Amino acid sequence: LSDCLACDNCMTSEEGARVFQQNQKELFRILNLNKKCDTSKHKVLAVSICPQSLPYFAAKFNLCVNDAAKRLCGFLKSLGVHYVFDTTIAADFSILESQREFVQRYQRRNQEEHALPMFASACPG
């Protein structure tokens, strides 16, 4: 999050409020609050893990990627995180949708002046 360029191209103002909550200080604040209060008043914590981060953990701890994912998930849950999601499938859908859009634009390139080029990216942060 500290690498975010704040370009405002990836989110609405409502999502911006949620992004504020995505930092280490806020995570530990909520974890500590959850430890102190009744479970009925716990804030639900969800963490998403992107596929790009798993090889780093695997190499760091000399594990295969699947074992790194399992251990990272177990560690996060031991801290008090309720849900841990792997975003690999979301990345796969994103690639498929980009591919579909490119094929459509490529097929229309002679009929529409602005069909190409097509720009696509992932957040640089």
Short mmCIF file of C-alpha atoms in Angstrom, two decimals:
data_model
loop_
_atom_site.label_atom_id
_atom_site.label_comp_id
_atom_site.label_asym_id
_atom_site.label_seq_id
_atom_site.Cartn_x
_atom_site.Cartn_y
_atom_site.Cartn_z
CA LEU A 1 0.00 0.00 0.00
CA SER A 2 2.85 2.41 0.69
CA ASP A 3 3.85 2.01 -2.97
CA CYS A 4 0.42 3.14 -4.21
CA LEU A 5 0.69 6.03 -6.65
CA ALA A 6 -2.76 7.36 -5.64
CA CYS A 7 -3.66 7.69 -9.31
CA ASP A 8 -7.38 7.14 -8.53
CA ASN A 9 -7.75 4.90 -11.57
CA CYS A 10 -8.37 1.69 -9.69
CA MET A 11 -10.98 2.67 -7.13
CA THR A 12 -13.92 4.81 -6.17
CA SER A 13 -13.98 6.99 -3.06
CA GLU A 14 -15.80 4.21 -1.18
CA GLU A 15 -13.03 1.77 -2.04
CA GLY A 16 -10.49 4.41 -1.00
CA ALA A 17 -11.84 4.24 2.53
CA ARG A 18 -11.31 0.48 2.51
CA VAL A 19 -7.76 0.84 1.18
CA PHE A 20 -6.96 2.99 4.22
CA GLN A 21 -7.71 -0.05 6.37
CA GLN A 22 -5.17 -2.18 4.52
CA ASN A 23 -2.02 -1.57 6.48
CA GLN A 24 0.00 -3.39 9.11
CA LYS A 25 -0.79 -0.93 11.90
CA GLU A 26 -4.55 -1.24 11.34
CA LEU A 27 -4.34 -5.04 11.09
CA PHE A 28 -2.57 -5.35 14.45
CA ARG A 29 -4.94 -2.81 16.03
CA ILE A 30 -7.95 -4.94 15.03
CA LEU A 31 -6.21 -8.18 16.06
CA ASN A 32 -5.57 -6.71 19.52
CA LEU A 33 -9.14 -5.41 19.81
CA ASN A 34 -10.50 -8.84 18.87
CA LYS A 35 -8.40 -10.46 21.62
CA LYS A 36 -9.87 -8.11 24.22
CA CYS A 37 -13.57 -8.31 23.37
CA ASP A 38 -16.30 -10.91 23.25
CA THR A 39 -16.24 -13.03 20.08
CA SER A 40 -19.70 -11.74 19.11
CA LYS A 41 -18.16 -8.27 18.74
CA HIS A 42 -15.09 -9.34 16.73
CA LYS A 43 -14.35 -7.59 13.48
CA VAL A 44 -13.95 -10.16 10.73
CA LEU A 45 -10.51 -10.08 9.18
CA ALA A 46 -9.86 -11.31 5.65
CA VAL A 47 -6.47 -11.42 3.97
CA SER A 48 -5.87 -11.99 0.28
CA ILE A 49 -2.59 -13.45 -0.94
CA CYS A 50 -1.48 -12.71 -4.46
CA PRO A 51 0.34 -15.44 -6.40
CA GLN A 52 3.39 -13.21 -6.87
CA SER A 53 4.17 -13.16 -3.13
CA LEU A 54 4.23 -16.91 -2.57
CA PRO A 55 7.49 -17.70 -4.41
CA TYR A 56 9.24 -15.10 -2.22
CA PHE A 57 8.09 -16.85 0.96
CA ALA A 58 8.93 -20.25 -0.51
CA ALA A 59 12.49 -19.17 -1.36
CA LYS A 60 12.95 -17.34 1.95
CA PHE A 61 12.07 -20.44 3.98
CA ASN A 62 13.34 -23.08 1.52
CA LEU A 63 9.87 -24.52 0.85
CA CYS A 64 7.87 -25.43 -2.22
CA VAL A 65 5.22 -22.84 -3.15
CA ASN A 66 2.31 -25.02 -1.94
CA ASP A 67 3.93 -25.55 1.47
CA ALA A 68 4.69 -21.84 1.73
CA ALA A 69 1.03 -21.06 1.01
CA LYS A 70 -0.18 -23.51 3.65
CA ARG A 71 2.24 -22.21 6.28
CA LEU A 72 1.47 -18.57 5.52
CA CYS A 73 -2.25 -19.31 5.76
CA GLY A 74 -1.73 -21.15 9.07
CA PHE A 75 0.38 -18.30 10.43
CA LEU A 76 -2.21 -15.67 9.53
CA LYS A 77 -5.01 -17.74 11.08
CA SER A 78 -2.91 -18.23 14.23
CA LEU A 79 -2.73 -14.44 14.53
CA GLY A 80 -6.53 -14.25 14.45
CA VAL A 81 -7.32 -13.72 10.77
CA HIS A 82 -10.68 -15.30 9.96
CA TYR A 83 -10.32 -15.84 6.21
CA VAL A 84 -7.33 -16.17 3.91
CA PHE A 85 -8.00 -16.04 0.16
CA ASP A 86 -5.69 -16.92 -2.69
CA THR A 87 -6.19 -14.44 -5.53
CA THR A 88 -4.68 -16.67 -8.21
CA ILE A 89 -8.07 -17.45 -9.70
CA ALA A 90 -8.91 -13.75 -9.85
CA ALA A 91 -5.64 -13.08 -11.68
CA ASP A 92 -6.47 -15.90 -14.10
CA PHE A 93 -9.91 -14.40 -14.81
CA SER A 94 -8.34 -11.00 -15.34
CA ILE A 95 -5.93 -12.43 -17.91
CA LEU A 96 -8.76 -14.26 -19.68
CA GLU A 97 -10.89 -11.10 -19.83
CA SER A 98 -7.96 -9.05 -21.14
CA GLN A 99 -7.35 -11.69 -23.79
CA ARG A 100 -11.03 -11.70 -24.78
CA GLU A 101 -11.10 -7.92 -25.06
CA PHE A 102 -7.92 -7.87 -27.14
CA VAL A 103 -9.29 -10.45 -29.61
CA GLN A 104 -12.50 -8.40 -30.00
CA ARG A 105 -10.55 -5.18 -30.53
CA TYR A 106 -8.16 -6.86 -32.96
CA GLN A 107 -11.09 -8.14 -35.02
CA ARG A 108 -12.58 -4.59 -35.12
CA ARG A 109 -9.28 -2.85 -35.91
CA ASN A 110 -10.29 -2.11 -39.52
CA GLN A 111 -13.79 -0.89 -38.63
CA GLU A 112 -12.96 1.26 -35.58
CA GLU A 113 -10.21 3.86 -35.55
CA HIS A 114 -9.56 3.54 -31.81
CA ALA A 115 -9.87 -0.24 -31.44
CA LEU A 116 -6.09 -0.51 -31.10
CA PRO A 117 -3.82 -0.03 -29.31
CA MET A 118 -5.25 -1.54 -26.17
CA PHE A 119 -3.63 -0.64 -22.89
CA ALA A 120 -3.78 -3.02 -19.95
CA SER A 121 -1.89 -3.14 -16.70
CA ALA A 122 -1.82 -4.24 -13.12
CA CYS A 123 -1.36 -1.75 -10.30
CA PRO A 124 2.33 -0.81 -10.12
CA GLY A 125 2.14 -0.68 -6.32
#
